[in-house]
Tab-separated table of C-alpha atoms in Angstrom:
chain	number	residue	atom	x	y	z
A	102	MET	CA	2.166	6.187	-31.140
A	103	ALA	CA	1.880	2.550	-32.189
A	104	THR	CA	2.944	0.005	-29.596
A	105	GLU	CA	5.623	-1.405	-31.898
A	106	GLU	CA	7.244	2.045	-32.065
A	107	PHE	CA	7.152	2.675	-28.331
A	108	LEU	CA	10.763	2.304	-27.226
A	109	LEU	CA	12.548	3.417	-24.080
A	110	PRO	CA	16.281	3.342	-24.894
A	111	ARG	CA	17.429	5.596	-22.033
A	112	SER	CA	15.222	3.804	-19.523
A	113	ARG	CA	16.582	0.468	-20.738
A	114	THR	CA	20.158	1.689	-20.207
A	115	ALA	CA	19.245	3.117	-16.799
A	116	ASN	CA	17.665	-0.223	-15.811
A	117	GLU	CA	20.915	-1.992	-16.661
A	118	ARG	CA	22.794	0.466	-14.443
A	119	LEU	CA	20.290	-0.105	-11.660
A	120	HIS	CA	20.651	-3.900	-11.823
A	121	ALA	CA	24.445	-3.629	-11.846
A	122	LEU	CA	24.464	-1.795	-8.513
A	123	ILE	CA	21.154	-2.519	-6.749
A	124	PRO	CA	19.852	-6.069	-6.179
A	125	GLY	CA	16.627	-6.325	-8.143
A	126	GLY	CA	17.222	-2.979	-9.831
A	127	ALA	CA	14.954	-1.160	-7.373
A	128	HIS	CA	14.660	-0.552	-3.646
A	129	THR	CA	11.118	-1.952	-3.548
A	130	TYR	CA	10.237	-5.274	-5.186
A	131	ALA	CA	6.913	-3.895	-6.397
A	132	LYS	CA	8.835	-1.283	-8.416
A	133	GLY	CA	10.997	-3.895	-10.183
A	134	ASP	CA	11.172	-4.002	-13.975
A	135	ASP	CA	9.814	-7.572	-13.810
A	136	GLN	CA	6.473	-5.934	-12.987
A	137	TYR	CA	6.382	-4.341	-16.464
A	138	PRO	CA	6.577	-5.627	-20.041
A	139	GLU	CA	10.052	-6.518	-21.219
A	140	ASP	CA	12.134	-3.418	-22.049
A	141	LEU	CA	9.155	-1.176	-21.232
A	142	ALA	CA	9.887	-0.265	-17.622
A	143	PRO	CA	10.188	3.549	-17.505
A	144	VAL	CA	12.820	5.019	-15.199
A	145	ILE	CA	11.396	8.205	-13.754
A	146	SER	CA	13.038	11.600	-14.058
A	147	HIS	CA	10.519	13.671	-12.095
A	148	GLY	CA	6.863	14.133	-11.296
A	149	ARG	CA	4.350	16.891	-10.708
A	150	GLY	CA	0.754	16.439	-9.750
A	151	ALA	CA	-0.685	13.341	-11.398
A	152	HIS	CA	2.030	13.214	-14.082
A	153	VAL	CA	5.532	11.762	-14.224
A	154	TRP	CA	8.236	12.031	-16.879
A	155	ASP	CA	10.725	9.282	-17.689
A	156	VAL	CA	14.364	9.717	-18.658
A	157	ASP	CA	13.363	9.297	-22.311
A	158	GLY	CA	11.197	12.419	-22.077
A	159	ASN	CA	7.808	10.658	-22.154
A	160	ARG	CA	5.026	12.001	-19.952
A	161	TYR	CA	2.574	9.652	-18.262
A	162	ILE	CA	-0.590	9.943	-16.231
A	163	GLU	CA	0.431	7.955	-13.165
A	164	TYR	CA	-1.719	5.715	-10.986
A	165	GLY	CA	-0.753	4.039	-7.727
A	166	SER	CA	1.802	6.806	-7.227
A	167	GLY	CA	4.622	5.851	-4.881
A	168	LEU	CA	2.950	2.506	-4.183
A	169	ARG	CA	-0.184	4.377	-3.023
A	170	SER	CA	1.784	6.816	-0.868
A	171	VAL	CA	1.421	9.971	-3.013
A	172	SER	CA	-2.324	10.513	-2.734
A	173	LEU	CA	-2.221	14.325	-3.146
A	174	GLY	CA	-0.031	14.254	-6.266
A	175	HIS	CA	3.698	14.794	-6.625
A	176	ALA	CA	5.290	17.940	-5.184
A	177	HIS	CA	2.016	19.075	-3.613
A	178	PRO	CA	2.483	22.807	-2.855
A	179	ARG	CA	1.131	22.723	0.691
A	180	VAL	CA	3.265	19.738	1.653
A	181	ILE	CA	6.403	21.083	-0.020
A	182	GLU	CA	5.961	24.443	1.699
A	183	ALA	CA	5.706	22.754	5.112
A	184	VAL	CA	8.810	20.687	4.391
A	185	ARG	CA	10.832	23.676	3.193
A	186	ARG	CA	10.012	25.610	6.364
A	187	GLU	CA	11.833	22.937	8.362
A	188	LEU	CA	14.795	22.237	6.108
A	189	ASP	CA	16.908	25.179	7.238
A	190	ARG	CA	15.938	24.668	10.900
A	191	GLY	CA	17.654	21.276	11.265
A	192	SER	CA	16.208	17.824	10.767
A	193	ASN	CA	17.422	15.728	13.687
A	194	PHE	CA	18.568	16.544	17.228
A	195	VAL	CA	19.857	14.811	20.345
A	196	ARG	CA	16.503	15.478	22.063
A	197	PRO	CA	12.924	15.518	20.775
A	198	SER	CA	11.911	18.582	18.821
A	199	ILE	CA	8.726	20.468	19.652
A	200	LEU	CA	7.460	19.300	16.275
A	201	GLU	CA	7.197	15.748	17.636
A	202	VAL	CA	4.514	16.612	20.150
A	203	GLU	CA	2.731	18.852	17.634
A	204	ALA	CA	2.694	16.027	15.091
A	205	ALA	CA	1.432	13.581	17.716
A	206	GLU	CA	-1.346	15.971	18.756
A	207	ARG	CA	-2.326	16.468	15.124
A	208	PHE	CA	-2.375	12.746	14.414
A	209	LEU	CA	-4.433	11.855	17.482
A	210	ALA	CA	-6.903	14.621	16.655
A	211	THR	CA	-7.277	13.086	13.185
A	212	VAL	CA	-7.462	9.488	14.470
A	213	PRO	CA	-9.325	9.947	17.781
A	214	THR	CA	-9.788	6.196	18.294
A	215	ALA	CA	-6.096	6.033	19.300
A	216	GLU	CA	-4.683	7.382	22.567
A	217	MET	CA	-0.926	7.387	21.886
A	218	VAL	CA	1.235	7.348	18.773
A	219	LYS	CA	4.863	6.704	17.889
A	220	PHE	CA	6.328	7.633	14.513
A	221	ALA	CA	8.771	5.678	12.372
A	222	LYS	CA	9.955	5.716	8.748
A	223	ASN	CA	8.288	2.678	7.161
A	224	GLY	CA	5.326	0.399	7.580
A	225	SER	CA	7.278	-2.744	8.408
A	226	ASP	CA	8.839	-1.201	11.509
A	227	ALA	CA	5.411	-0.160	12.736
A	228	THR	CA	3.702	-3.508	12.165
A	229	THR	CA	6.615	-5.434	13.687
A	230	ALA	CA	6.518	-3.144	16.724
A	231	ALA	CA	2.798	-3.860	17.066
A	232	VAL	CA	3.441	-7.607	16.924
A	233	ARG	CA	6.280	-7.380	19.466
A	234	LEU	CA	4.094	-5.348	21.812
A	235	ALA	CA	1.237	-7.845	21.459
A	236	ARG	CA	3.556	-10.715	22.312
A	237	ALA	CA	4.876	-8.833	25.327
A	238	VAL	CA	1.516	-7.899	26.811
A	239	THR	CA	-0.018	-11.355	26.269
A	240	GLY	CA	3.059	-13.473	26.932
A	241	ARG	CA	2.129	-15.530	23.864
A	242	PRO	CA	4.335	-16.489	20.901
A	243	ARG	CA	2.063	-16.918	17.891
A	244	VAL	CA	0.958	-14.280	15.399
A	245	ALA	CA	-2.247	-14.775	13.418
A	246	VAL	CA	-2.194	-12.925	10.084
A	247	CYS	CA	-4.988	-12.586	7.571
A	248	GLY	CA	-3.928	-14.982	4.821
A	249	ASP	CA	-5.939	-13.112	2.180
A	250	HIS	CA	-3.935	-9.911	2.523
A	251	PRO	CA	-0.729	-9.595	0.505
A	252	PHE	CA	1.802	-7.881	2.753
A	253	PHE	CA	2.451	-6.907	6.358
A	254	SER	CA	6.189	-6.601	6.954
A	255	VAL	CA	9.691	-7.307	5.640
A	256	ASP	CA	10.479	-9.054	8.930
A	257	ASP	CA	10.730	-12.787	9.538
A	258	TRP	CA	7.341	-13.244	11.200
A	259	PHE	CA	5.652	-12.376	7.894
A	260	ILE	CA	8.137	-13.055	5.072
A	261	GLY	CA	8.489	-16.594	6.414
A	262	THR	CA	4.920	-17.208	5.214
A	263	THR	CA	5.681	-16.200	1.600
A	264	PRO	CA	7.405	-18.050	-1.266
A	265	MET	CA	10.463	-15.825	-0.630
A	266	SER	CA	11.241	-17.384	2.761
A	267	ALA	CA	14.906	-18.179	2.046
A	268	GLY	CA	17.096	-17.214	4.997
A	269	ILE	CA	14.313	-17.372	7.583
A	270	PRO	CA	14.547	-20.093	10.265
A	271	ALA	CA	11.721	-22.630	10.338
A	272	ALA	CA	11.172	-21.802	13.995
A	273	ALA	CA	10.166	-18.258	13.029
A	274	GLU	CA	7.855	-19.454	10.243
A	275	GLU	CA	6.058	-21.869	12.535
A	276	LEU	CA	5.016	-19.100	14.912
A	277	THR	CA	2.861	-17.379	12.283
A	278	VAL	CA	-0.537	-18.844	11.446
A	279	ALA	CA	-3.204	-17.584	9.053
A	280	PHE	CA	-6.929	-16.953	9.156
A	281	PRO	CA	-9.273	-16.138	6.223
A	282	TYR	CA	-10.830	-12.700	5.831
A	283	GLY	CA	-14.543	-12.494	6.507
A	284	ASP	CA	-14.835	-15.914	8.194
A	285	LEU	CA	-15.370	-15.548	11.928
A	286	ALA	CA	-16.007	-19.268	12.444
A	287	ALA	CA	-12.651	-20.200	10.896
A	288	THR	CA	-10.893	-17.572	12.989
A	289	GLU	CA	-12.531	-18.831	16.179
A	290	GLU	CA	-11.473	-22.377	15.289
A	291	LEU	CA	-7.894	-21.158	14.853
A	292	LEU	CA	-7.919	-19.382	18.202
A	293	SER	CA	-9.361	-22.478	19.882
A	294	ARG	CA	-6.805	-24.770	18.205
A	295	TYR	CA	-3.995	-22.568	19.539
A	296	GLU	CA	-5.729	-21.699	22.793
A	297	ASP	CA	-3.657	-19.258	24.888
A	298	GLU	CA	-0.915	-19.197	22.215
A	299	VAL	CA	-2.046	-16.442	19.812
A	300	ALA	CA	-0.772	-12.993	20.759
A	301	CYS	CA	-2.618	-11.025	18.098
A	302	LEU	CA	-4.844	-10.951	15.062
A	303	ILE	CA	-3.413	-8.626	12.396
A	304	LEU	CA	-5.261	-7.700	9.211
A	305	GLU	CA	-6.179	-4.914	6.853
A	306	PRO	CA	-9.666	-3.904	8.026
A	307	ALA	CA	-10.848	-3.683	4.403
A	308	THR	CA	-9.445	-4.292	0.931
A	309	HIS	CA	-11.320	-4.683	-2.358
A	310	SER	CA	-14.742	-4.550	-0.719
A	311	ASP	CA	-16.324	-3.468	2.525
A	312	PRO	CA	-16.077	-6.012	5.348
A	313	PRO	CA	-19.122	-8.276	5.720
A	314	PRO	CA	-21.715	-6.849	8.120
A	315	GLY	CA	-20.625	-7.429	11.692
A	316	TYR	CA	-17.263	-8.912	10.725
A	317	LEU	CA	-14.920	-6.359	12.315
A	318	ALA	CA	-17.092	-6.180	15.430
A	319	GLY	CA	-17.013	-9.986	15.522
A	320	LEU	CA	-13.220	-9.967	15.380
A	321	ARG	CA	-13.180	-7.437	18.211
A	322	GLU	CA	-15.323	-9.785	20.310
A	323	LEU	CA	-13.187	-12.825	19.441
A	324	ALA	CA	-9.977	-11.001	20.366
A	325	ASP	CA	-11.463	-9.934	23.697
A	326	ARG	CA	-12.811	-13.399	24.483
A	327	HIS	CA	-9.559	-15.170	23.619
A	328	GLY	CA	-7.335	-12.561	25.244
A	329	CYS	CA	-5.380	-11.510	22.152
A	330	VAL	CA	-4.583	-8.095	20.683
A	331	LEU	CA	-6.499	-6.830	17.633
A	332	ILE	CA	-4.244	-4.956	15.171
A	333	PHE	CA	-5.508	-3.075	12.121
A	334	ASP	CA	-2.938	-2.518	9.382
A	335	GLU	CA	-4.171	0.822	8.022
A	336	MET	CA	-1.213	1.466	5.705
A	337	ILE	CA	-3.591	1.604	2.729
A	338	THR	CA	-6.974	2.284	4.331
A	339	GLY	CA	-5.595	5.170	6.397
A	340	PHE	CA	-6.863	8.426	4.835
A	341	ARG	CA	-8.110	6.719	1.657
A	342	TRP	CA	-11.098	5.254	3.529
A	343	SER	CA	-11.487	8.246	5.817
A	344	GLU	CA	-9.206	10.708	7.562
A	345	ALA	CA	-9.501	8.492	10.644
A	346	GLY	CA	-8.896	5.321	8.654
A	347	ALA	CA	-11.158	2.317	8.285
A	348	GLN	CA	-11.591	2.216	12.067
A	349	GLY	CA	-13.133	5.670	11.881
A	350	LEU	CA	-15.377	4.675	8.978
A	351	TYR	CA	-16.621	1.348	10.349
A	352	GLY	CA	-16.671	2.281	14.024
A	353	VAL	CA	-14.643	-0.676	15.347
A	354	VAL	CA	-11.667	0.268	17.514
A	355	PRO	CA	-8.580	-1.972	17.418
A	356	ASP	CA	-6.089	-2.219	20.255
A	357	LEU	CA	-3.280	-1.124	17.930
A	358	SER	CA	-3.156	0.230	14.389
A	359	THR	CA	-0.460	1.162	11.919
A	360	PHE	CA	-0.483	3.983	9.380
A	361	GLY	CA	1.857	5.008	6.577
A	362	LYS	CA	1.807	5.542	2.812
A	363	ALA	CA	-0.646	8.468	2.400
A	364	LEU	CA	0.434	9.907	5.755
A	365	GLY	CA	3.474	11.663	4.254
A	366	ASN	CA	2.493	12.065	0.579
A	367	GLY	CA	5.730	10.365	-0.389
A	368	PHE	CA	7.862	11.526	2.529
A	369	ALA	CA	9.052	8.733	4.818
A	370	VAL	CA	6.803	8.579	7.863
A	371	SER	CA	4.712	5.862	9.463
A	372	ALA	CA	2.887	5.537	12.741
A	373	LEU	CA	2.018	2.978	15.396
A	374	ALA	CA	-1.036	4.081	17.344
A	375	GLY	CA	-3.193	2.511	19.992
A	376	ARG	CA	-4.480	2.203	23.510
A	377	ARG	CA	-2.468	3.966	26.209
A	378	GLU	CA	-2.422	0.864	28.421
A	379	LEU	CA	-0.524	-1.057	25.741
A	380	MET	CA	1.589	1.717	24.262
A	381	GLU	CA	2.975	2.781	27.668
A	382	ARG	CA	4.717	-0.611	27.887
A	383	GLY	CA	7.245	0.908	25.498
A	384	GLY	CA	7.575	4.076	27.579
A	385	LEU	CA	9.174	5.291	30.786
A	386	ARG	CA	6.094	5.504	33.006
A	387	ASP	CA	5.175	1.839	33.408
A	388	SER	CA	6.398	-0.460	36.186
A	389	ARG	CA	6.280	-3.682	34.136
A	390	ASP	CA	9.074	-5.113	31.958
A	391	ARG	CA	9.912	-2.631	29.218
A	392	VAL	CA	9.156	-3.386	25.580
A	393	PHE	CA	11.590	-2.221	22.899
A	394	LEU	CA	8.756	-0.693	20.935
A	395	LEU	CA	10.213	1.663	18.323
A	396	SER	CA	13.538	3.470	18.446
A	397	THR	CA	14.683	4.843	15.108
A	398	THR	CA	17.372	7.450	14.522
A	399	HIS	CA	15.382	9.075	11.733
A	400	GLY	CA	11.871	8.370	13.014
A	401	ALA	CA	11.200	11.982	13.931
A	402	GLU	CA	12.921	13.903	11.123
A	403	THR	CA	11.305	17.297	11.312
A	404	HIS	CA	10.543	17.687	7.617
A	405	SER	CA	8.730	14.317	7.429
A	406	LEU	CA	6.590	15.151	10.448
A	407	ALA	CA	5.834	18.543	8.916
A	408	ALA	CA	4.784	16.772	5.728
A	409	ALA	CA	2.463	14.500	7.714
A	410	MET	CA	0.807	17.445	9.441
A	411	ALA	CA	0.330	19.224	6.123
A	412	VAL	CA	-1.204	16.097	4.615
A	413	GLN	CA	-3.683	15.748	7.471
A	414	THR	CA	-4.637	19.428	7.259
A	415	THR	CA	-5.133	19.159	3.498
A	416	TYR	CA	-7.290	16.041	3.810
A	417	THR	CA	-9.580	17.558	6.413
A	418	GLU	CA	-9.843	21.081	4.993
A	419	GLU	CA	-10.151	20.131	1.310
A	420	GLY	CA	-12.224	16.953	1.575
A	421	ILE	CA	-9.567	14.855	-0.152
A	422	THR	CA	-11.068	11.462	0.716
A	423	ALA	CA	-14.347	12.440	-0.966
A	424	ARG	CA	-12.440	13.683	-4.016
A	425	LEU	CA	-10.508	10.425	-4.269
A	426	HIS	CA	-13.777	8.503	-4.210
A	427	ALA	CA	-15.358	10.724	-6.867
A	428	LEU	CA	-12.343	10.417	-9.181
A	429	GLY	CA	-12.197	6.660	-8.678
A	430	GLU	CA	-15.887	6.233	-9.390
A	431	ARG	CA	-15.552	8.221	-12.614
A	432	LEU	CA	-12.555	6.175	-13.712
A	433	ALA	CA	-14.115	2.825	-12.823
A	434	ALA	CA	-17.326	3.669	-14.663
A	435	GLY	CA	-15.400	4.751	-17.762
A	436	VAL	CA	-13.178	1.669	-17.837
A	437	ARG	CA	-16.109	-0.680	-17.327
A	438	GLU	CA	-18.071	1.056	-20.080
A	439	VAL	CA	-15.328	0.827	-22.722
A	440	ALA	CA	-14.369	-2.710	-21.695
A	441	ALA	CA	-17.966	-3.818	-22.133
A	442	ALA	CA	-18.248	-1.991	-25.459
A	443	MET	CA	-15.151	-3.815	-26.752
A	444	GLY	CA	-16.446	-7.170	-25.568
A	445	VAL	CA	-13.924	-7.648	-22.770
A	446	GLY	CA	-16.005	-6.574	-19.793
A	447	ASP	CA	-15.632	-10.036	-18.266
A	448	HIS	CA	-11.872	-10.050	-18.810
A	449	ILE	CA	-10.666	-6.596	-17.717
A	450	VAL	CA	-12.283	-6.276	-14.322
A	451	VAL	CA	-12.025	-3.205	-12.091
A	452	ARG	CA	-12.229	-4.014	-8.395
A	453	GLY	CA	-11.911	-2.270	-5.076
A	454	ARG	CA	-13.073	0.776	-3.224
A	455	ALA	CA	-13.227	3.800	-5.517
A	456	SER	CA	-10.256	5.405	-3.756
A	457	ASN	CA	-8.162	2.248	-4.119
A	458	LEU	CA	-8.970	0.599	-7.464
A	459	VAL	CA	-7.097	-2.355	-8.896
A	460	PHE	CA	-7.750	-4.319	-12.063
A	461	ALA	CA	-7.685	-7.989	-12.972
A	462	THR	CA	-6.739	-9.304	-16.420
A	463	LEU	CA	-8.482	-12.599	-17.166
A	464	ASP	CA	-7.943	-15.019	-20.031
A	465	GLY	CA	-10.568	-16.680	-22.210
A	466	THR	CA	-11.503	-19.104	-19.434
A	467	GLY	CA	-11.843	-16.348	-16.847
A	468	GLN	CA	-8.570	-17.150	-15.045
A	469	PRO	CA	-6.057	-14.477	-13.996
A	470	SER	CA	-3.347	-14.163	-16.628
A	471	GLN	CA	0.063	-12.537	-16.409
A	472	ARG	CA	0.372	-12.663	-20.213
A	473	TYR	CA	-2.842	-10.708	-20.696
A	474	ARG	CA	-1.717	-8.292	-17.977
A	475	THR	CA	1.480	-7.803	-19.979
A	476	LEU	CA	-0.530	-6.997	-23.104
A	477	PHE	CA	-2.731	-4.546	-21.223
A	478	LEU	CA	0.165	-2.750	-19.502
A	479	ARG	CA	2.087	-2.516	-22.761
A	480	HIS	CA	-0.736	-0.698	-24.506
A	481	LEU	CA	-1.413	1.580	-21.535
A	482	LEU	CA	2.247	2.622	-21.511
A	483	ALA	CA	2.177	3.299	-25.244
A	484	GLY	CA	-0.783	5.611	-24.639
A	485	GLY	CA	0.967	7.536	-21.878
A	486	VAL	CA	-0.680	5.821	-18.898
A	487	LEU	CA	1.532	4.300	-16.184
A	488	ALA	CA	-0.888	2.122	-14.274
A	489	PRO	CA	0.141	-0.967	-12.321
A	490	SER	CA	-3.227	-0.286	-10.660
A	491	PHE	CA	-5.970	2.305	-11.023
A	492	VAL	CA	-5.327	3.846	-7.587
A	493	VAL	CA	-6.084	7.549	-8.001
A	494	SER	CA	-4.499	10.670	-6.559
A	495	SER	CA	-6.406	13.878	-5.904
A	496	ALA	CA	-4.227	15.677	-8.493
A	497	LEU	CA	-5.957	13.917	-11.396
A	498	SER	CA	-8.076	16.146	-13.618
A	499	ASP	CA	-11.202	15.314	-15.597
A	500	ALA	CA	-9.033	15.444	-18.723
A	501	ASP	CA	-6.632	12.907	-17.198
A	502	ILE	CA	-9.495	10.520	-16.485
A	503	ALA	CA	-10.915	10.994	-19.985
A	504	HIS	CA	-7.544	10.334	-21.609
A	505	THR	CA	-7.035	7.242	-19.465
A	506	VAL	CA	-10.402	5.851	-20.515
A	507	ASP	CA	-9.586	6.508	-24.192
A	508	VAL	CA	-6.282	4.640	-23.857
A	509	VAL	CA	-8.007	1.778	-22.030
A	510	ALA	CA	-10.493	1.561	-24.902
A	511	GLN	CA	-7.636	1.172	-27.392
A	512	ALA	CA	-6.035	-1.480	-25.197
A	513	CYS	CA	-9.356	-3.299	-24.917
A	514	ALA	CA	-9.648	-3.486	-28.707
A	515	VAL	CA	-6.295	-5.288	-28.842
A	516	TYR	CA	-7.280	-7.449	-25.874
A	517	ARG	CA	-10.341	-8.593	-27.813
A	518	LYS	CA	-8.159	-9.595	-30.771
A	519	ALA	CA	-5.929	-11.610	-28.463
A	520	LEU	CA	-8.904	-13.371	-26.902
A	521	ASP	CA	-10.275	-14.214	-30.338
A	522	ALA	CA	-6.879	-15.597	-31.359
A	523	GLY	CA	-6.611	-17.516	-28.084
A	524	ASP	CA	-3.078	-16.225	-27.494
A	525	PRO	CA	-1.923	-12.776	-26.335
A	526	THR	CA	1.739	-13.386	-27.222
A	527	PRO	CA	1.779	-11.568	-30.600
A	528	TRP	CA	0.467	-8.424	-28.887
A	529	SER	CA	2.394	-8.615	-25.595
A	530	ALA	CA	5.941	-9.272	-26.880
A	531	GLY	CA	8.617	-10.710	-24.615
A	532	ARG	CA	8.338	-12.431	-21.255
A	533	PRO	CA	5.238	-11.880	-19.145
A	534	VAL	CA	5.192	-9.684	-16.065
A	535	LYS	CA	5.708	-11.664	-12.883
A	536	PRO	CA	4.247	-11.779	-9.380
A	537	VAL	CA	6.384	-10.147	-6.697
A	538	PHE	CA	6.367	-13.124	-4.333
A	539	ARG	CA	7.934	-16.113	-6.089
A	540	ARG	CA	10.685	-18.556	-5.140
A	541	LEU	CA	12.957	-18.084	-8.180
A	542	ALA	CA	13.843	-14.942	-10.138
């Protein structure tokens, strides 16, 4: 289907309904229609495996499913079976269910670098609990975040550092400072500048590339020497890097770590894990001042914990992490090959670990371009590929990868024309896609 003929009338109507009732038209900013070409933001009807269908009846191969949370594919049989077993047994009680201890045992067997775990429903609650605990155990007010990583929490301590800081008191913003990834000297300077003030260092242990040799171990040493808590945000790296997360892969143990996304294959479950000495401060068997660690009404819904256990079993028994890497390597190689063949290999750039691929769209001068991203996304959508990233799920088939590469090749041909013309506008149509974090709509 030619791009000019690719229309989504029902999705467009549904988007108007969404905006009329839901601020932003979505419950997650990264799912907003501003992230897609104008009038080409599909509204999803359902999904199965690596495919989703929109309300207009179009089928897409989907990447980055559920903002990286659905790593086994939609409606994975093993996960759905585990969930269904719990649905008619009740989901929430006035006391802990036996499933809570079973899920904790399963998690700590999968992530043996942690000694205790507490479950919640989303990543922000877990990271904020980690920060609160770090402040409590150190008695210090400041939080040091990795400034090169895009997101940690919806709470004030992080959102105050973004362009969307409206409504957050300056006093909260001032307590968060930033350090650069991979630069131990700069981090040590920061810790020395705020000597005895920094409660924790929080970062993703890895992103688009492996950490520099010795970097994570160096952070561990800095945290110990300066008396602050080391927190790994493993929302993305958890399971995709290894079943035990990046800490299991690289062999550096943080004081606290947070998991989510892939943990539930789309079901709402996250985890705060860490050293017993710290975690017990939020418990009932410690004589020091109590920490309000995590207390969520729905944190231990039985079906979500069952989903998490099924996910962990599937990963370990079926070698899912290795499959994700193999699929990602095949996709990255194919995209790079066709991009180079079309003369845009320096402009459509695939980056990241094979299990967590993203792409950059660069203009004629090699600078990131939202207009060229708009062009690229538009032509992927027209070819039946929904890909805000190239993050794979294990449900992808060889045929899915091959089709994706063919569609990318067609998009690259148009990209080349736009580069030659010096303007992507005639091929992108409408306003460009926009970054999530910006001051004005």
